[in-house]
Short mmCIF file of the N, C-alpha and C atoms (twelve columns), coordinates in Angstrom:
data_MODEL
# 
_entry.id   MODEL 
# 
loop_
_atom_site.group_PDB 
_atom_site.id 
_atom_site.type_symbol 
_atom_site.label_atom_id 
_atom_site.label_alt_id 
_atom_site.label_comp_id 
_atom_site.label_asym_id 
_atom_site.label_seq_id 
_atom_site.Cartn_x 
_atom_site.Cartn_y 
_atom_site.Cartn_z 
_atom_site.pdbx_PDB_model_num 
ATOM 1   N N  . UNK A 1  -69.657 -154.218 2.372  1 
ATOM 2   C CA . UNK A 1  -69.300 -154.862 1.116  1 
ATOM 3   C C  . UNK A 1  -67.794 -155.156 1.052  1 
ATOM 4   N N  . UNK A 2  -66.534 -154.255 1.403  1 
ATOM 5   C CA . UNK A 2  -65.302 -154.548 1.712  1 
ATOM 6   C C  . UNK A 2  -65.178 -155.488 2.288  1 
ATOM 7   N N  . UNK A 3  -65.728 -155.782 3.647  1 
ATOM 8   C CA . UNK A 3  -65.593 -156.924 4.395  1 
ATOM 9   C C  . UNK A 3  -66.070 -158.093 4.368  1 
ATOM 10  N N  . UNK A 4  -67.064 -158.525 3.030  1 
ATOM 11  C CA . UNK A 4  -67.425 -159.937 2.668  1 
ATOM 12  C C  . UNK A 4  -66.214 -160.285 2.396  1 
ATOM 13  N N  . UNK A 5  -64.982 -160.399 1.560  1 
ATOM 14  C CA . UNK A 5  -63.883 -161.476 1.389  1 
ATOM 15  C C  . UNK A 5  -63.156 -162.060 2.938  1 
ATOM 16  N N  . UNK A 6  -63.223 -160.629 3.386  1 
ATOM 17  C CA . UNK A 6  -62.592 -161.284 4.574  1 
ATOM 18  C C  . UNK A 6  -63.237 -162.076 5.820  1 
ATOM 19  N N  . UNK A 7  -64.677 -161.927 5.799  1 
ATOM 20  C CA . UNK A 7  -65.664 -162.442 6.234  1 
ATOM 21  C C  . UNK A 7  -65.567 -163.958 5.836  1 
ATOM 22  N N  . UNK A 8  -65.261 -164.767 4.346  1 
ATOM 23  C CA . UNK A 8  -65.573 -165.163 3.594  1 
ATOM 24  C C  . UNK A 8  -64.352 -166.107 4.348  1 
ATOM 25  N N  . UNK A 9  -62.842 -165.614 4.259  1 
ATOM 26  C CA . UNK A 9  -61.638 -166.366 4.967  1 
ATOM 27  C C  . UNK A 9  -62.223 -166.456 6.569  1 
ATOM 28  N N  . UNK A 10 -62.975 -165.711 7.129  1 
ATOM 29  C CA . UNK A 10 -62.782 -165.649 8.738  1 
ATOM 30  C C  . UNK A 10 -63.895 -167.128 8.479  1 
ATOM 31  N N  . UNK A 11 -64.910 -167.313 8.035  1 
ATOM 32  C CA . UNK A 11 -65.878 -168.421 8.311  1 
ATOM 33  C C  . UNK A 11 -65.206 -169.568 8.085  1 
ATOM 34  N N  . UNK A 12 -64.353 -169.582 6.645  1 
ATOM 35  C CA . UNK A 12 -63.395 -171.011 6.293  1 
ATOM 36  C C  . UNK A 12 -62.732 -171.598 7.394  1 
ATOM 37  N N  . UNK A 13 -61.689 -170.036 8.099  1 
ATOM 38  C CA . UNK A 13 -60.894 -170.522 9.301  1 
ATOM 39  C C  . UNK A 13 -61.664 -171.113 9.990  1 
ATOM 40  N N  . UNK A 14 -62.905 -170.921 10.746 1 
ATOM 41  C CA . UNK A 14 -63.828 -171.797 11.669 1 
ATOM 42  C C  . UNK A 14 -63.972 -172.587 11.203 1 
ATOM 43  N N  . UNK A 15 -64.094 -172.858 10.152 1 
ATOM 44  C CA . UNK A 15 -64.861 -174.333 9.479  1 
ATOM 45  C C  . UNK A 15 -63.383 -175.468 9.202  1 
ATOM 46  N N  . UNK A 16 -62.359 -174.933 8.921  1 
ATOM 47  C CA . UNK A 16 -60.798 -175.591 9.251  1 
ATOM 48  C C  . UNK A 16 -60.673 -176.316 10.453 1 
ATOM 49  N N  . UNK A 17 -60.646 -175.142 11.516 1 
ATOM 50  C CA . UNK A 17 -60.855 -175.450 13.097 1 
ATOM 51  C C  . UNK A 17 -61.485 -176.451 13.304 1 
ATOM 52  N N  . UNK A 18 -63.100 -176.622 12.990 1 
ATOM 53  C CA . UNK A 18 -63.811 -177.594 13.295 1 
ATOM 54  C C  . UNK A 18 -63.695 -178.650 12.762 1 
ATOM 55  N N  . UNK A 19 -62.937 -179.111 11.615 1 
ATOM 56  C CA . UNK A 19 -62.638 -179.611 10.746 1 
ATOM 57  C C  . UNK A 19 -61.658 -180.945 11.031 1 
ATOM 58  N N  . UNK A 20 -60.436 -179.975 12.135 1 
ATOM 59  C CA . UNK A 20 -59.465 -180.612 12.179 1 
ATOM 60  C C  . UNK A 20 -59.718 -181.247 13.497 1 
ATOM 61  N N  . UNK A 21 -60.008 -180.614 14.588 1 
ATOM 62  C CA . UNK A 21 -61.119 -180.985 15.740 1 
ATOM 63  C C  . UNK A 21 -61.592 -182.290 15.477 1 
ATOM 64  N N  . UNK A 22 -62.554 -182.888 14.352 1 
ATOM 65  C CA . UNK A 22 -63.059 -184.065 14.190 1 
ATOM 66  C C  . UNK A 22 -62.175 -185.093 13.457 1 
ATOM 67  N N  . UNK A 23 -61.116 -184.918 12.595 1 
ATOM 68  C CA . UNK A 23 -60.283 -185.528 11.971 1 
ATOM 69  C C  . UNK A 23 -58.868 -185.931 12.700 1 
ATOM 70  N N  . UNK A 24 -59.236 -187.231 12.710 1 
ATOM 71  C CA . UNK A 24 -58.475 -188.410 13.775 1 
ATOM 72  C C  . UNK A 24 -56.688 -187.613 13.164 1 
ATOM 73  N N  . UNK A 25 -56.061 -187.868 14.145 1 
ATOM 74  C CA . UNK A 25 -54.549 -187.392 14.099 1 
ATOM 75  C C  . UNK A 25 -53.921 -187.988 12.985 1 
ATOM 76  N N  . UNK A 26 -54.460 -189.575 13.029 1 
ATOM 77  C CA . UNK A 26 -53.502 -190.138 12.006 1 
ATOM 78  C C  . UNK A 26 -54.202 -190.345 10.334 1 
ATOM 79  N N  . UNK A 27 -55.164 -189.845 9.837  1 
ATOM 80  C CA . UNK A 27 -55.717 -189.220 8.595  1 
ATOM 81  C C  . UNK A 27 -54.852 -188.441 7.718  1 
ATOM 82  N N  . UNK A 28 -55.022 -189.349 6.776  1 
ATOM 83  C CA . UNK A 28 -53.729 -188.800 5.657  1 
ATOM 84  C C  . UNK A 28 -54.026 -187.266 5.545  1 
ATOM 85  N N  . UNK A 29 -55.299 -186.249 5.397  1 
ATOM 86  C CA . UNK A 29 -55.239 -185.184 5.411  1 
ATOM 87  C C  . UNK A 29 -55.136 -184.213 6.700  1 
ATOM 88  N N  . UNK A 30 -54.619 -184.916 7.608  1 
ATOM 89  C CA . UNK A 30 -54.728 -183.980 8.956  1 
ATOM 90  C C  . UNK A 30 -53.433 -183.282 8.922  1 
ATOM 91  N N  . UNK A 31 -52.118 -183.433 8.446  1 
ATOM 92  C CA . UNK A 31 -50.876 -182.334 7.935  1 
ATOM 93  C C  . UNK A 31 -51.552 -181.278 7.111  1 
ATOM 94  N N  . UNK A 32 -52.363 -181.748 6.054  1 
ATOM 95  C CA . UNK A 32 -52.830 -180.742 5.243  1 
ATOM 96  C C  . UNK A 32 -53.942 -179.632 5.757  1 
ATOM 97  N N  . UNK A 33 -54.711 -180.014 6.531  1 
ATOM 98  C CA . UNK A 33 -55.843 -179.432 7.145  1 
ATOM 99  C C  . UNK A 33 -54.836 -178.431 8.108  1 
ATOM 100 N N  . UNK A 34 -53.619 -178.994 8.863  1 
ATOM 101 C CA . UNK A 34 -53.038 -177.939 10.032 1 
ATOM 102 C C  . UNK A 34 -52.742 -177.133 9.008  1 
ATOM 103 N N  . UNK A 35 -51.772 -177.138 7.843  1 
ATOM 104 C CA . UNK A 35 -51.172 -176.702 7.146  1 
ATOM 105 C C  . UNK A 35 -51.940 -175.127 6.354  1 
ATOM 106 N N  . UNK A 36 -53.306 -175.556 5.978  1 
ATOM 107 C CA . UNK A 36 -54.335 -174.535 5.705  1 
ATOM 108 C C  . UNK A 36 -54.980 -173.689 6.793  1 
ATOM 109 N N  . UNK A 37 -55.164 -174.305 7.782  1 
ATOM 110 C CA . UNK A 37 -55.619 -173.947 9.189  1 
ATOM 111 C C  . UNK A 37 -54.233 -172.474 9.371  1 
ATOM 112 N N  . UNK A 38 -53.124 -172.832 9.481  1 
ATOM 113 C CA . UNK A 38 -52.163 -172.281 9.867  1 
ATOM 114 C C  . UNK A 38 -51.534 -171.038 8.658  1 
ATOM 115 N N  . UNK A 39 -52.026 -171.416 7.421  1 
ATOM 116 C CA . UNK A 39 -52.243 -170.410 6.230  1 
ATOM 117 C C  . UNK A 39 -52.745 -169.236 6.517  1 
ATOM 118 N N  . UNK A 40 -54.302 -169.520 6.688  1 
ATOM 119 C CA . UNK A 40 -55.389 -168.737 6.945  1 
ATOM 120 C C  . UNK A 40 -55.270 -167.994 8.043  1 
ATOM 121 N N  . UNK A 41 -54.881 -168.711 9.043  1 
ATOM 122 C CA . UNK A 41 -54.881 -167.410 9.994  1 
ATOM 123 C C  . UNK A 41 -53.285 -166.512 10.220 1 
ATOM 124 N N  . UNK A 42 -52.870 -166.804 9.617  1 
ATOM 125 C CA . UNK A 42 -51.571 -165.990 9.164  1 
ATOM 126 C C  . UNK A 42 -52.288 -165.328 8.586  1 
ATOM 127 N N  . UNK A 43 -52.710 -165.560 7.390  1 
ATOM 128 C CA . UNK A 43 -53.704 -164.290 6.551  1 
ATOM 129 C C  . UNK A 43 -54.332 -163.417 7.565  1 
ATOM 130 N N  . UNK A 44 -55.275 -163.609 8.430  1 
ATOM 131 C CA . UNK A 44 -55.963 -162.956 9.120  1 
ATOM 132 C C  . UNK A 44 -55.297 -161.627 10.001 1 
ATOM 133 N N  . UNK A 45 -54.280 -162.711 10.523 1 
ATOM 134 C CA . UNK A 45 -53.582 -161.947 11.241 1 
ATOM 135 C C  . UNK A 45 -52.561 -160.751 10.681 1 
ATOM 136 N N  . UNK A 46 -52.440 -160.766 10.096 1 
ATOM 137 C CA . UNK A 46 -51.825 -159.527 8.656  1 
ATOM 138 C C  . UNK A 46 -52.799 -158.437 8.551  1 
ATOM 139 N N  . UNK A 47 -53.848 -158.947 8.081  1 
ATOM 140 C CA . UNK A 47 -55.042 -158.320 7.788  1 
ATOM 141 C C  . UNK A 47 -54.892 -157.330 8.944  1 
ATOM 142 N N  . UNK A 48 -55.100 -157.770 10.290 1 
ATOM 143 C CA . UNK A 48 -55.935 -157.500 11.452 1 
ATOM 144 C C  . UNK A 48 -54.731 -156.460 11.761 1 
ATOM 145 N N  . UNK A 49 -53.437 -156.468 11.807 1 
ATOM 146 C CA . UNK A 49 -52.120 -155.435 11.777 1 
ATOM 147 C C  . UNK A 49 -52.001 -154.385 10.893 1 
ATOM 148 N N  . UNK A 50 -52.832 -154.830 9.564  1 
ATOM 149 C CA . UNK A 50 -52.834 -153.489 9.051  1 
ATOM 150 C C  . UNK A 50 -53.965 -152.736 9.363  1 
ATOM 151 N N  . UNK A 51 -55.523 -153.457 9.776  1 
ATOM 152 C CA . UNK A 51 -56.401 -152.273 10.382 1 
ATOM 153 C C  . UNK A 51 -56.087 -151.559 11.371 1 
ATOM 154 N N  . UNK A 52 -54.899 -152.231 12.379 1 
ATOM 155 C CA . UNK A 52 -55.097 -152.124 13.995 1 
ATOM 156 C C  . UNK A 52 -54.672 -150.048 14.286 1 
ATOM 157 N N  . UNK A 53 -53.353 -149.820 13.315 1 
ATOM 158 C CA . UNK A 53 -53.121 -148.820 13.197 1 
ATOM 159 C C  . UNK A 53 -54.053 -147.387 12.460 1 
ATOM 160 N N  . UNK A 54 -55.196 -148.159 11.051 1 
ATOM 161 C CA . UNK A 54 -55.800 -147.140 10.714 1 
ATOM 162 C C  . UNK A 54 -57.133 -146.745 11.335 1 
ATOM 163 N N  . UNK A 55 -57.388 -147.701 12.617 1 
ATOM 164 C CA . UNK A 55 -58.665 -147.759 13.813 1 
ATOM 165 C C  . UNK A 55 -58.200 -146.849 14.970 1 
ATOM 166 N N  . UNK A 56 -56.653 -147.064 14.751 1 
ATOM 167 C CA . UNK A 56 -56.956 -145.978 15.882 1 
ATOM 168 C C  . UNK A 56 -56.461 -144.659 15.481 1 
ATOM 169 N N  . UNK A 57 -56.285 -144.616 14.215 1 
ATOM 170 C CA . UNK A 57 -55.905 -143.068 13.794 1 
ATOM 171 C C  . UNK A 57 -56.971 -142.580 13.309 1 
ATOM 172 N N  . UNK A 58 -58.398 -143.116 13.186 1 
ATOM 173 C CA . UNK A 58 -59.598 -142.811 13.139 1 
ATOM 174 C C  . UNK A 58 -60.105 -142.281 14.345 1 
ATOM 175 N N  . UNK A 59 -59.943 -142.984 15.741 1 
ATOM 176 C CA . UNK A 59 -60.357 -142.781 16.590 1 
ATOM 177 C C  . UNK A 59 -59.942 -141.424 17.538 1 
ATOM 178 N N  . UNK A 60 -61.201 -140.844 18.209 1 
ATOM 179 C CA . UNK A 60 -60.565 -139.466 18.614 1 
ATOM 180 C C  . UNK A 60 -60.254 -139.964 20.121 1 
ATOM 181 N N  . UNK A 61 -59.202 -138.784 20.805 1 
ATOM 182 C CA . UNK A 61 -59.193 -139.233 21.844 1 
ATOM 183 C C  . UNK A 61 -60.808 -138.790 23.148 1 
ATOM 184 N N  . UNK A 62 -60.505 -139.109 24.574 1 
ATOM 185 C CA . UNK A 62 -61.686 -139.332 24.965 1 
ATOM 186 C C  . UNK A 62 -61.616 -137.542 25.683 1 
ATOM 187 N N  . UNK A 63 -63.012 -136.920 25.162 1 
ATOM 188 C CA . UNK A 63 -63.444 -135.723 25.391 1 
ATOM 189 C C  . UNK A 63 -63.437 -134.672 24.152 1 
ATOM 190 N N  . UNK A 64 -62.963 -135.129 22.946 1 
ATOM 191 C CA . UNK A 64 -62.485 -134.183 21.938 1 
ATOM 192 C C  . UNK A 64 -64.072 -135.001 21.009 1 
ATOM 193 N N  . UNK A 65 -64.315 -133.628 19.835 1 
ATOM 194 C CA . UNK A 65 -65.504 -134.301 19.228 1 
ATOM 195 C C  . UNK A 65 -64.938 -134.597 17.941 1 
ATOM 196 N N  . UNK A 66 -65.306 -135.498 16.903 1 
ATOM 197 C CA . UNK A 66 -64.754 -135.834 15.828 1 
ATOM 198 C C  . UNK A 66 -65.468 -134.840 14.812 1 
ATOM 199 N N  . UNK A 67 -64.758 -134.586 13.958 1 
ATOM 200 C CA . UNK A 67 -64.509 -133.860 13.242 1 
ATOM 201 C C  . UNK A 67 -65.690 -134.006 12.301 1 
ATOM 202 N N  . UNK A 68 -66.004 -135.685 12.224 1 
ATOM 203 C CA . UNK A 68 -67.410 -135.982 11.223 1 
ATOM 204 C C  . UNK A 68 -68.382 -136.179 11.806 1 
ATOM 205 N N  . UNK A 69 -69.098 -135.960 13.025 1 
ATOM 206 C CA . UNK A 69 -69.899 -136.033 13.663 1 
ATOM 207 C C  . UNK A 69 -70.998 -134.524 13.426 1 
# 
């Protein structure tokens, strides 16, 4: 349930991608499409820096048993 919003930005970004992919270079909205394209995954990528550290302070090292198991 946490991860539907961000689910929600990760599908848009694909659908941006594909978006801009079909939309000829010189289309008055193709600045705007990079422009959101390049938003979004800035967003993502934020996102993905603040899990990267609390995934692995979750994670045990290899041979030790976790504590919630």
């Amino acid at each position: 349930l946490l991860y539907k919003p961000i689910d929600r930005v990760t599908r848009s970004t694909l659908v941006l991608h594909d978006l801009l992919k079909h939309t000829p270079a010189d289309h008055p909205d193709y600045p705007l499409l990079q422009d959101a394209l390049r938003i979004s995954q800035n967003f993502l990528s934020s996102i993905n820096e603040d899990i990267d550290p609390r995934r692995t302070a979750v994670t045990t090292p290899k041979g030790e048993v976790s504590p919630w198991t």
